[in-house]
Amino acid sequence: MKIDPKKLIVAAAQSRKNAVAPYSKFQVGAALLTRTGDIIGGANVESASYGLTCCAERIALFKALTAGIRNFTAIAVVARIKGGPMPCGACRQLLAEYAPAAKVFVADSDDLDAISTFSVKKLLPSAFVGNFRT
Ligand code: THU
Protein backbone atom coordinates (compact mmCIF):
# COMPACT_ATOMS: atom_id res chain seq x y z
CA MET A 1 0.00 0.00 0.00
CA LYS A 2 1.40 3.37 -1.00
CA ILE A 3 2.52 5.72 1.74
CA ASP A 4 1.02 9.22 1.64
CA PRO A 5 3.19 11.31 4.00
CA LYS A 6 0.82 14.29 4.02
CA LYS A 7 -2.18 12.13 4.87
CA LEU A 8 -0.31 10.57 7.80
CA ILE A 9 0.92 13.97 8.98
CA VAL A 10 -2.66 15.27 8.91
CA ALA A 11 -3.74 12.24 10.98
CA ALA A 12 -0.98 13.01 13.51
CA ALA A 13 -2.11 16.64 13.66
CA GLN A 14 -5.65 15.42 14.31
CA SER A 15 -4.46 13.08 17.12
CA ARG A 16 -2.50 15.96 18.61
CA LYS A 17 -5.79 17.63 19.52
CA ASN A 18 -6.21 14.94 22.19
CA ALA A 19 -2.81 15.53 23.79
CA VAL A 20 -2.93 15.71 27.59
CA ALA A 21 -0.05 18.07 28.27
CA PRO A 22 -1.11 20.42 31.10
CA TYR A 23 2.44 20.75 32.44
CA SER A 24 4.68 21.30 29.43
CA LYS A 25 1.86 22.60 27.20
CA PHE A 26 3.83 20.91 24.42
CA GLN A 27 1.19 18.95 22.54
CA VAL A 28 2.40 16.14 20.31
CA GLY A 29 0.43 13.92 17.96
CA ALA A 30 1.56 10.73 16.25
CA ALA A 31 0.05 8.43 13.65
CA LEU A 32 1.23 4.97 12.70
CA LEU A 33 0.54 3.45 9.30
CA THR A 34 0.32 -0.29 8.69
CA ARG A 35 1.06 -2.30 5.57
CA THR A 36 -2.67 -2.69 5.01
CA GLY A 37 -3.36 1.06 5.26
CA ASP A 38 -4.71 1.25 8.80
CA ILE A 39 -3.82 4.38 10.78
CA ILE A 40 -3.45 4.34 14.58
CA GLY A 41 -3.16 7.69 16.31
CA GLY A 42 -1.73 8.71 19.66
CA ALA A 43 -0.86 11.81 21.65
CA ASN A 44 1.35 12.56 24.62
CA VAL A 45 -0.04 12.08 28.12
CA GLU A 46 1.60 13.82 31.06
CA SER A 47 1.44 13.15 34.79
CA ALA A 48 1.73 15.36 37.86
CA SER A 49 4.59 12.98 38.61
CA TYR A 50 6.44 14.28 35.57
CA GLY A 51 8.56 11.21 34.94
CA LEU A 52 5.48 9.12 34.20
CA THR A 53 4.77 11.12 31.05
CA CYS A 54 4.47 9.10 27.86
CA CYS A 55 5.28 10.46 24.42
CA ALA A 56 2.81 10.47 21.54
CA GLU A 57 4.88 7.98 19.55
CA ARG A 58 4.86 5.38 22.31
CA ILE A 59 1.17 5.89 23.03
CA ALA A 60 0.41 5.21 19.34
CA LEU A 61 2.74 2.22 19.30
CA PHE A 62 1.34 0.72 22.53
CA LYS A 63 -2.22 1.27 21.33
CA ALA A 64 -1.50 -0.54 18.07
CA LEU A 65 0.51 -3.38 19.58
CA THR A 66 -2.08 -4.08 22.28
CA ALA A 67 -4.80 -4.14 19.62
CA GLY A 68 -2.85 -6.89 17.88
CA ILE A 69 -1.69 -4.61 15.09
CA ARG A 70 1.78 -5.05 13.55
CA ASN A 71 3.62 -4.41 10.26
CA PHE A 72 4.15 -0.68 10.51
CA THR A 73 5.38 1.09 7.40
CA ALA A 74 5.49 4.66 8.68
CA ILE A 75 4.92 6.97 11.64
CA ALA A 76 4.18 10.69 11.53
CA VAL A 77 4.84 13.05 14.44
CA VAL A 78 3.54 16.61 14.69
CA ALA A 79 4.08 19.40 17.24
CA ARG A 80 4.46 23.19 17.25
CA ILE A 81 8.19 23.29 16.86
CA LYS A 82 10.34 24.48 14.00
CA GLY A 83 11.12 21.63 11.64
CA GLY A 84 8.84 19.23 13.55
CA PRO A 85 9.48 17.17 16.71
CA MET A 86 12.28 14.62 16.60
CA PRO A 87 11.41 11.43 18.53
CA CYS A 88 13.19 11.09 21.88
CA GLY A 89 15.66 8.31 22.57
CA ALA A 90 13.12 6.10 24.35
CA CYS A 91 10.71 6.27 21.41
CA ARG A 92 13.53 5.56 18.97
CA GLN A 93 14.32 2.40 20.92
CA LEU A 94 10.71 1.19 20.77
CA LEU A 95 10.48 2.05 17.08
CA ALA A 96 13.68 0.09 16.43
CA GLU A 97 12.11 -2.93 18.12
CA TYR A 98 8.56 -2.81 16.78
CA ALA A 99 8.68 -0.67 13.65
CA PRO A 100 12.23 -1.09 12.32
CA ALA A 101 11.22 -0.65 8.68
CA ALA A 102 9.02 2.39 9.27
CA LYS A 103 9.65 5.74 7.67
CA VAL A 104 9.48 8.59 10.19
CA PHE A 105 7.78 11.80 9.05
CA VAL A 106 7.90 14.93 11.19
CA ALA A 107 6.29 18.33 10.71
CA ASP A 108 5.60 21.57 12.52
CA SER A 109 1.87 21.87 13.25
CA ASP A 110 2.04 25.36 11.74
CA ASP A 111 3.36 24.02 8.43
CA LEU A 112 2.10 20.53 7.68
CA ASP A 113 3.44 20.71 4.13
CA ALA A 114 7.08 20.90 5.25
CA ILE A 115 7.66 17.23 6.01
CA SER A 116 11.07 15.82 6.94
CA THR A 117 11.64 12.09 6.48
CA PHE A 118 13.97 9.77 8.39
CA SER A 119 14.52 6.05 8.70
CA VAL A 120 14.43 4.39 12.12
CA LYS A 121 17.93 3.08 11.38
CA LYS A 122 19.17 6.60 10.81
CA LEU A 123 17.58 7.80 14.08
CA LEU A 124 18.98 4.90 16.11
CA PRO A 125 21.88 3.07 14.50
CA SER A 126 23.09 -0.15 16.10
CA ALA A 127 19.97 -0.46 18.24
CA PHE A 128 19.79 -2.97 21.08
CA VAL A 129 17.20 -5.57 20.09
CA GLY A 130 17.74 -8.12 22.85
CA ASN A 131 19.25 -11.57 22.66
CA PHE A 132 16.04 -13.50 22.22
CA ARG A 133 16.21 -13.48 18.43
CA THR A 134 18.76 -15.11 16.21
N1 THU B 1 7.07 14.44 23.62
C1 THU B 1 6.44 13.60 22.73
O1 THU B 1 5.28 13.24 22.92
N2 THU B 1 7.14 13.19 21.65
C2 THU B 1 8.37 13.63 21.31
O2 THU B 1 8.90 13.24 20.28
C3 THU B 1 9.07 14.57 22.18
C4 THU B 1 8.44 14.84 23.49
C5 THU B 1 6.29 14.95 24.76
C6 THU B 1 6.64 14.44 26.11
C7 THU B 1 6.12 15.56 26.99
O3 THU B 1 4.75 15.38 27.24
C8 THU B 1 6.29 16.81 26.14
O4 THU B 1 6.46 16.35 24.82
C9 THU B 1 7.44 17.69 26.54
O5 THU B 1 8.61 16.98 26.58
CSV table of N, CA and C and ligand atoms in Angstrom, one decimal:
chain,number,residue,atom,x,y,z
A,1,MET,N,0.8,-1.2,0.0
A,1,MET,CA,0.0,0.0,0.0
A,1,MET,C,0.9,1.2,0.0
A,2,LYS,N,0.6,2.2,-0.9
A,2,LYS,CA,1.4,3.4,-1.0
A,2,LYS,C,1.3,4.3,0.2
A,3,ILE,N,2.5,4.8,0.6
A,3,ILE,CA,2.5,5.7,1.7
A,3,ILE,C,2.3,7.2,1.3
A,4,ASP,N,1.3,7.8,1.9
A,4,ASP,CA,1.0,9.2,1.6
A,4,ASP,C,1.4,10.0,2.9
A,5,PRO,N,2.7,10.6,2.8
A,5,PRO,CA,3.2,11.3,4.0
A,5,PRO,C,2.3,12.4,4.5
A,6,LYS,N,1.7,13.2,3.6
A,6,LYS,CA,0.8,14.3,4.0
A,6,LYS,C,-0.4,13.8,4.8
A,7,LYS,N,-1.0,12.7,4.2
A,7,LYS,CA,-2.2,12.1,4.9
A,7,LYS,C,-1.9,11.7,6.3
A,8,LEU,N,-0.7,11.1,6.5
A,8,LEU,CA,-0.3,10.6,7.8
A,8,LEU,C,0.0,11.7,8.7
A,9,ILE,N,0.6,12.8,8.2
A,9,ILE,CA,0.9,14.0,9.0
A,9,ILE,C,-0.4,14.6,9.4
A,10,VAL,N,-1.4,14.7,8.6
A,10,VAL,CA,-2.7,15.3,8.9
A,10,VAL,C,-3.3,14.4,10.0
A,11,ALA,N,-3.2,13.1,9.9
A,11,ALA,CA,-3.7,12.2,11.0
A,11,ALA,C,-3.0,12.5,12.3
A,12,ALA,N,-1.7,12.7,12.3
A,12,ALA,CA,-1.0,13.0,13.5
A,12,ALA,C,-1.4,14.4,14.1
A,13,ALA,N,-1.6,15.3,13.2
A,13,ALA,CA,-2.1,16.6,13.7
A,13,ALA,C,-3.5,16.5,14.3
A,14,GLN,N,-4.3,15.7,13.8
A,14,GLN,CA,-5.7,15.4,14.3
A,14,GLN,C,-5.5,14.8,15.7
A,15,SER,N,-4.7,13.7,15.8
A,15,SER,CA,-4.5,13.1,17.1
A,15,SER,C,-3.9,14.1,18.2
A,16,ARG,N,-3.1,15.0,17.7
A,16,ARG,CA,-2.5,16.0,18.6
A,16,ARG,C,-3.6,16.7,19.4
A,17,LYS,N,-4.7,16.9,18.8
A,17,LYS,CA,-5.8,17.6,19.5
A,17,LYS,C,-6.2,17.0,20.8
A,18,ASN,N,-5.9,15.7,21.0
A,18,ASN,CA,-6.2,14.9,22.2
A,18,ASN,C,-5.0,14.8,23.1
A,19,ALA,N,-4.0,15.6,22.9
A,19,ALA,CA,-2.8,15.5,23.8
A,19,ALA,C,-3.2,16.0,25.2
A,20,VAL,N,-2.7,15.3,26.2
A,20,VAL,CA,-2.9,15.7,27.6
A,20,VAL,C,-1.6,16.2,28.1
A,21,ALA,N,-1.4,17.5,27.9
A,21,ALA,CA,-0.1,18.1,28.3
A,21,ALA,C,-0.2,19.3,29.1
A,22,PRO,N,-0.8,19.2,30.3
A,22,PRO,CA,-1.1,20.4,31.1
A,22,PRO,C,0.1,21.0,31.7
A,23,TYR,N,1.2,20.3,31.8
A,23,TYR,CA,2.4,20.7,32.4
A,23,TYR,C,3.4,21.4,31.5
A,24,SER,N,3.8,20.7,30.4
A,24,SER,CA,4.7,21.3,29.4
A,24,SER,C,3.9,22.2,28.4
A,25,LYS,N,2.7,21.9,28.3
A,25,LYS,CA,1.9,22.6,27.2
A,25,LYS,C,2.4,22.3,25.8
A,26,PHE,N,3.3,21.3,25.7
A,26,PHE,CA,3.8,20.9,24.4
A,26,PHE,C,3.0,19.7,23.9
A,27,GLN,N,2.1,20.0,23.0
A,27,GLN,CA,1.2,19.0,22.5
A,27,GLN,C,1.8,18.3,21.3
A,28,VAL,N,1.8,16.9,21.4
A,28,VAL,CA,2.4,16.1,20.3
A,28,VAL,C,1.4,15.1,19.8
A,29,GLY,N,1.3,15.0,18.5
A,29,GLY,CA,0.4,13.9,18.0
A,29,GLY,C,1.3,13.0,17.1
A,30,ALA,N,0.9,11.7,17.1
A,30,ALA,CA,1.6,10.7,16.3
A,30,ALA,C,0.5,9.9,15.5
A,31,ALA,N,0.9,9.3,14.4
A,31,ALA,CA,0.0,8.4,13.7
A,31,ALA,C,0.9,7.4,13.0
A,32,LEU,N,0.5,6.1,13.3
A,32,LEU,CA,1.2,5.0,12.7
A,32,LEU,C,0.5,4.4,11.5
A,33,LEU,N,1.2,4.0,10.5
A,33,LEU,CA,0.5,3.5,9.3
A,33,LEU,C,1.0,2.0,9.2
A,34,THR,N,0.0,1.1,8.9
A,34,THR,CA,0.3,-0.3,8.7
A,34,THR,C,0.4,-0.6,7.2
A,35,ARG,N,0.9,-1.8,6.9
A,35,ARG,CA,1.1,-2.3,5.6
A,35,ARG,C,-0.3,-2.3,4.9
A,36,THR,N,-1.4,-2.6,5.6
A,36,THR,CA,-2.7,-2.7,5.0
A,36,THR,C,-3.4,-1.4,5.0
A,37,GLY,N,-2.7,-0.3,5.4
A,37,GLY,CA,-3.4,1.1,5.3
A,37,GLY,C,-4.1,1.6,6.5
A,38,ASP,N,-4.1,0.8,7.6
A,38,ASP,CA,-4.7,1.2,8.8
A,38,ASP,C,-3.8,2.3,9.5
A,39,ILE,N,-4.5,3.3,10.1
A,39,ILE,CA,-3.8,4.4,10.8
A,39,ILE,C,-4.2,4.4,12.3
A,40,ILE,N,-3.2,4.4,13.1
A,40,ILE,CA,-3.4,4.3,14.6
A,40,ILE,C,-2.8,5.6,15.2
A,41,GLY,N,-3.6,6.4,15.8
A,41,GLY,CA,-3.2,7.7,16.3
A,41,GLY,C,-2.8,7.6,17.8
A,42,GLY,N,-2.1,8.6,18.2
A,42,GLY,CA,-1.7,8.7,19.7
A,42,GLY,C,-1.3,10.1,20.0
A,43,ALA,N,-1.3,10.5,21.2
A,43,ALA,CA,-0.9,11.8,21.7
A,43,ALA,C,-0.2,11.7,23.0
A,44,ASN,N,0.6,12.7,23.3
A,44,ASN,CA,1.4,12.6,24.6
A,44,ASN,C,0.4,12.7,25.8
A,45,VAL,N,0.7,12.0,26.9
A,45,VAL,CA,0.0,12.1,28.1
A,45,VAL,C,0.9,12.4,29.3
A,46,GLU,N,0.7,13.4,30.0
A,46,GLU,CA,1.6,13.8,31.1
A,46,GLU,C,1.0,13.5,32.4
A,47,SER,N,1.9,13.4,33.4
A,47,SER,CA,1.4,13.1,34.8
A,47,SER,C,2.0,14.2,35.7
A,48,ALA,N,1.3,14.4,36.8
A,48,ALA,CA,1.7,15.4,37.9
A,48,ALA,C,3.1,14.9,38.4
A,49,SER,N,3.3,13.6,38.3
A,49,SER,CA,4.6,13.0,38.6
A,49,SER,C,5.3,12.9,37.3
A,50,TYR,N,6.0,14.0,36.9
A,50,TYR,CA,6.4,14.3,35.6
A,50,TYR,C,7.1,13.1,34.8
A,51,GLY,N,7.8,12.3,35.6
A,51,GLY,CA,8.6,11.2,34.9
A,51,GLY,C,7.7,10.1,34.3
A,52,LEU,N,6.4,10.1,34.7
A,52,LEU,CA,5.5,9.1,34.2
A,52,LEU,C,4.9,9.5,32.8
A,53,THR,N,5.2,10.7,32.4
A,53,THR,CA,4.8,11.1,31.1
A,53,THR,C,5.1,10.1,30.0
A,54,CYS,N,4.2,10.0,29.0
A,54,CYS,CA,4.5,9.1,27.9
A,54,CYS,C,4.3,9.9,26.6
A,55,CYS,N,5.3,9.7,25.7
A,55,CYS,CA,5.3,10.5,24.4
A,55,CYS,C,4.2,10.0,23.5
A,56,ALA,N,3.8,10.8,22.5
A,56,ALA,CA,2.8,10.5,21.5
A,56,ALA,C,3.2,9.2,20.7
A,57,GLU,N,4.4,9.1,20.4
A,57,GLU,CA,4.9,8.0,19.5
A,57,GLU,C,4.7,6.7,20.3
A,58,ARG,N,5.0,6.6,21.6
A,58,ARG,CA,4.9,5.4,22.3
A,58,ARG,C,3.4,5.1,22.6
A,59,ILE,N,2.6,6.1,22.8
A,59,ILE,CA,1.2,5.9,23.0
A,59,ILE,C,0.6,5.2,21.8
A,60,ALA,N,0.9,5.8,20.6
A,60,ALA,CA,0.4,5.2,19.3
A,60,ALA,C,0.9,3.8,19.2
A,61,LEU,N,2.2,3.6,19.5
A,61,LEU,CA,2.7,2.2,19.3
A,61,LEU,C,2.1,1.2,20.3
A,62,PHE,N,1.9,1.6,21.5
A,62,PHE,CA,1.3,0.7,22.5
A,62,PHE,C,-0.1,0.4,22.2
A,63,LYS,N,-0.8,1.5,21.7
A,63,LYS,CA,-2.2,1.3,21.3
A,63,LYS,C,-2.3,0.2,20.2
A,64,ALA,N,-1.5,0.4,19.2
A,64,ALA,CA,-1.5,-0.5,18.1
A,64,ALA,C,-1.1,-2.0,18.5
A,65,LEU,N,0.0,-2.1,19.2
A,65,LEU,CA,0.5,-3.4,19.6
A,65,LEU,C,-0.5,-4.1,20.4
A,66,THR,N,-1.1,-3.4,21.4
A,66,THR,CA,-2.1,-4.1,22.3
A,66,THR,C,-3.5,-4.3,21.6
A,67,ALA,N,-3.6,-3.8,20.4
A,67,ALA,CA,-4.8,-4.1,19.6
A,67,ALA,C,-4.5,-5.2,18.6
A,68,GLY,N,-3.3,-5.8,18.8
A,68,GLY,CA,-2.8,-6.9,17.9
A,68,GLY,C,-2.4,-6.4,16.5
A,69,ILE,N,-2.1,-5.2,16.4
A,69,ILE,CA,-1.7,-4.6,15.1
A,69,ILE,C,-0.2,-4.6,15.0
A,70,ARG,N,0.3,-5.0,13.8
A,70,ARG,CA,1.8,-5.0,13.5
A,70,ARG,C,2.1,-4.5,12.1
A,71,ASN,N,3.2,-4.8,11.6
A,71,ASN,CA,3.6,-4.4,10.3
A,71,ASN,C,3.5,-2.9,9.9
A,72,PHE,N,4.2,-2.1,10.7
A,72,PHE,CA,4.1,-0.7,10.5
A,72,PHE,C,5.1,-0.2,9.4
A,73,THR,N,4.6,0.6,8.5
A,73,THR,CA,5.4,1.1,7.4
A,73,THR,C,5.8,2.5,7.6
A,74,ALA,N,5.1,3.3,8.5
A,74,ALA,CA,5.5,4.7,8.7
A,74,ALA,C,4.9,5.2,10.0
A,75,ILE,N,5.5,6.2,10.5
A,75,ILE,CA,4.9,7.0,11.6
A,75,ILE,C,5.1,8.5,11.4
A,76,ALA,N,4.1,9.2,11.7
A,76,ALA,CA,4.2,10.7,11.5
A,76,ALA,C,4.1,11.3,12.9
A,77,VAL,N,4.8,12.4,13.1
A,77,VAL,CA,4.8,13.0,14.4
A,77,VAL,C,4.7,14.6,14.2
A,78,VAL,N,3.8,15.2,14.9
A,78,VAL,CA,3.5,16.6,14.7
A,78,VAL,C,3.5,17.4,16.0
A,79,ALA,N,4.2,18.5,16.1
A,79,ALA,CA,4.1,19.4,17.2
A,79,ALA,C,4.4,20.8,16.8
A,80,ARG,N,4.2,21.8,17.6
A,80,ARG,CA,4.5,23.2,17.2
A,80,ARG,C,5.9,23.5,17.6
A,81,ILE,N,6.8,23.0,16.7
A,81,ILE,CA,8.2,23.3,16.9
A,81,ILE,C,8.8,23.4,15.5
A,82,LYS,N,9.7,24.3,15.3
A,82,LYS,CA,10.3,24.5,14.0
A,82,LYS,C,11.0,23.2,13.5
A,83,GLY,N,10.6,22.8,12.3
A,83,GLY,CA,11.1,21.6,11.6
A,83,GLY,C,10.4,20.4,12.0
A,84,GLY,N,9.6,20.4,13.1
A,84,GLY,CA,8.8,19.2,13.6
A,84,GLY,C,9.6,18.6,14.7
A,85,PRO,N,8.9,17.8,15.5
A,85,PRO,CA,9.5,17.2,16.7
A,85,PRO,C,10.3,15.9,16.4
A,86,MET,N,11.5,15.8,16.8
A,86,MET,CA,12.3,14.6,16.6
A,86,MET,C,12.0,13.7,17.8
A,87,PRO,N,11.7,12.4,17.5
A,87,PRO,CA,11.4,11.4,18.5
A,87,PRO,C,12.5,11.3,19.6
A,88,CYS,N,12.2,11.2,20.8
A,88,CYS,CA,13.2,11.1,21.9
A,88,CYS,C,13.9,9.7,21.8
A,89,GLY,N,14.9,9.6,22.6
A,89,GLY,CA,15.7,8.3,22.6
A,89,GLY,C,14.8,7.1,22.9
A,90,ALA,N,13.9,7.2,23.9
A,90,ALA,CA,13.1,6.1,24.3
A,90,ALA,C,12.2,5.7,23.2
A,91,CYS,N,11.6,6.6,22.5
A,91,CYS,CA,10.7,6.3,21.4
A,91,CYS,C,11.5,5.7,20.3
A,92,ARG,N,12.7,6.1,20.0
A,92,ARG,CA,13.5,5.6,19.0
A,92,ARG,C,13.8,4.1,19.3
A,93,GLN,N,14.1,3.8,20.5
A,93,GLN,CA,14.3,2.4,20.9
A,93,GLN,C,13.1,1.5,20.6
A,94,LEU,N,11.9,2.0,21.0
A,94,LEU,CA,10.7,1.2,20.8
A,94,LEU,C,10.4,1.1,19.3
A,95,LEU,N,10.7,2.1,18.5
A,95,LEU,CA,10.5,2.0,17.1
A,95,LEU,C,11.5,1.0,16.5
A,96,ALA,N,12.7,1.0,17.0
A,96,ALA,CA,13.7,0.1,16.4
A,96,ALA,C,13.2,-1.4,16.7
A,97,GLU,N,12.5,-1.6,17.8
A,97,GLU,CA,12.1,-2.9,18.1
A,97,GLU,C,10.8,-3.3,17.4
A,98,TYR,N,9.9,-2.4,17.3
A,98,TYR,CA,8.6,-2.8,16.8
A,98,TYR,C,8.2,-2.2,15.4
A,99,ALA,N,9.0,-1.3,15.0
A,99,ALA,CA,8.7,-0.7,13.6
A,99,ALA,C,10.0,-0.4,12.9
A,100,PRO,N,10.9,-1.4,12.8
A,100,PRO,CA,12.2,-1.1,12.3
A,100,PRO,C,12.3,-0.6,10.9
A,101,ALA,N,11.2,-1.0,10.1
A,101,ALA,CA,11.2,-0.6,8.7
A,101,ALA,C,10.4,0.6,8.4
A,102,ALA,N,9.9,1.2,9.5
A,102,ALA,CA,9.0,2.4,9.3
A,102,ALA,C,9.8,3.6,8.8
A,103,LYS,N,9.2,4.4,8.0
A,103,LYS,CA,9.7,5.7,7.7
A,103,LYS,C,9.1,6.7,8.8
A,104,VAL,N,9.9,7.6,9.1
A,104,VAL,CA,9.5,8.6,10.2
A,104,VAL,C,9.3,10.0,9.6
A,105,PHE,N,8.1,10.5,9.6
A,105,PHE,CA,7.8,11.8,9.0
A,105,PHE,C,7.5,12.8,10.2
A,106,VAL,N,8.1,13.9,10.2
A,106,VAL,CA,7.9,14.9,11.2
A,106,VAL,C,7.5,16.3,10.5
A,107,ALA,N,6.7,17.0,11.2
A,107,ALA,CA,6.3,18.3,10.7
A,107,ALA,C,5.9,19.2,11.9
A,108,ASP,N,6.1,20.5,11.6
A,108,ASP,CA,5.6,21.6,12.5
A,108,ASP,C,4.1,21.7,12.3
A,109,SER,N,3.3,21.8,13.4
A,109,SER,CA,1.9,21.9,13.3
A,109,SER,C,1.5,23.2,12.5
A,110,ASP,N,2.3,24.1,12.5
A,110,ASP,CA,2.0,25.4,11.7
A,110,ASP,C,2.4,25.3,10.3
A,111,ASP,N,3.0,24.2,9.8
A,111,ASP,CA,3.4,24.0,8.4
A,111,ASP,C,3.4,22.5,8.1
A,112,LEU,N,2.2,22.0,7.9
A,112,LEU,CA,2.1,20.5,7.7
A,112,LEU,C,2.6,20.1,6.3
A,113,ASP,N,2.9,21.1,5.5
A,113,ASP,CA,3.4,20.7,4.1
A,113,ASP,C,5.0,20.5,4.1
A,114,ALA,N,5.6,21.0,5.2
A,114,ALA,CA,7.1,20.9,5.2
A,114,ALA,C,7.4,19.6,6.1
A,115,ILE,N,7.5,18.5,5.4
A,115,ILE,CA,7.7,17.2,6.0
A,115,ILE,C,9.1,16.8,5.9
A,116,SER,N,9.7,16.4,7.0
A,116,SER,CA,11.1,15.8,6.9
A,116,SER,C,10.9,14.3,7.2
A,117,THR,N,11.7,13.6,6.5
A,117,THR,CA,11.6,12.1,6.5
A,117,THR,C,12.9,11.5,7.0
A,118,PHE,N,12.8,10.5,7.9
A,118,PHE,CA,14.0,9.8,8.4
A,118,PHE,C,13.7,8.3,8.4
A,119,SER,N,14.7,7.5,8.4
A,119,SER,CA,14.5,6.0,8.7
A,119,SER,C,14.8,5.8,10.2
A,120,VAL,N,14.2,4.7,10.7
A,120,VAL,CA,14.4,4.4,12.1
A,120,VAL,C,15.9,4.1,12.3
A,121,LYS,N,16.5,3.4,11.3
A,121,LYS,CA,17.9,3.1,11.4
A,121,LYS,C,18.8,4.3,11.5
A,122,LYS,N,18.4,5.3,10.8
A,122,LYS,CA,19.2,6.6,10.8
A,122,LYS,C,19.0,7.3,12.2
A,123,LEU,N,17.8,7.2,12.8
A,123,LEU,CA,17.6,7.8,14.1
A,123,LEU,C,18.2,7.0,15.2
A,124,LEU,N,18.4,5.7,15.0
A,124,LEU,CA,19.0,4.9,16.1
A,124,LEU,C,19.8,3.8,15.5
A,125,PRO,N,21.0,4.1,15.1
A,125,PRO,CA,21.9,3.1,14.5
A,125,PRO,C,22.3,2.1,15.6
A,126,SER,N,22.6,0.9,15.2
A,126,SER,CA,23.1,-0.2,16.1
A,126,SER,C,22.2,-0.3,17.3
A,127,ALA,N,20.9,-0.4,17.1
A,127,ALA,CA,20.0,-0.5,18.2
A,127,ALA,C,20.1,-1.8,19.0
A,128,PHE,N,19.9,-1.7,20.3
A,128,PHE,CA,19.8,-3.0,21.1
A,128,PHE,C,18.4,-3.6,20.8
A,129,VAL,N,18.5,-4.9,20.4
A,129,VAL,CA,17.2,-5.6,20.1
A,129,VAL,C,17.0,-6.8,20.9
A,130,GLY,N,17.8,-7.0,22.0
A,130,GLY,CA,17.7,-8.1,22.9
A,130,GLY,C,18.5,-9.3,22.3
A,131,ASN,N,18.5,-10.4,23.1
A,131,ASN,CA,19.3,-11.6,22.7
A,131,ASN,C,18.3,-12.7,22.5
A,132,PHE,N,17.0,-12.4,22.3
A,132,PHE,CA,16.0,-13.5,22.2
A,132,PHE,C,15.7,-13.8,20.8
A,133,ARG,N,16.4,-13.1,19.8
A,133,ARG,CA,16.2,-13.5,18.4
A,133,ARG,C,17.5,-13.9,17.9
A,134,THR,N,17.5,-14.7,16.8
A,134,THR,CA,18.8,-15.1,16.2
A,134,THR,C,19.2,-14.2,15.1
B,1,THU,N1,7.1,14.4,23.6
B,1,THU,C1,6.4,13.6,22.7
B,1,THU,O1,5.3,13.2,22.9
B,1,THU,N2,7.1,13.2,21.7
B,1,THU,C2,8.4,13.6,21.3
B,1,THU,O2,8.9,13.2,20.3
B,1,THU,C3,9.1,14.6,22.2
B,1,THU,C4,8.4,14.8,23.5
B,1,THU,C5,6.3,14.9,24.8
B,1,THU,C6,6.6,14.4,26.1
B,1,THU,C7,6.1,15.6,27.0
B,1,THU,O3,4.8,15.4,27.2
B,1,THU,C8,6.3,16.8,26.1
B,1,THU,O4,6.5,16.4,24.8
B,1,THU,C9,7.4,17.7,26.5
B,1,THU,O5,8.6,17.0,26.6
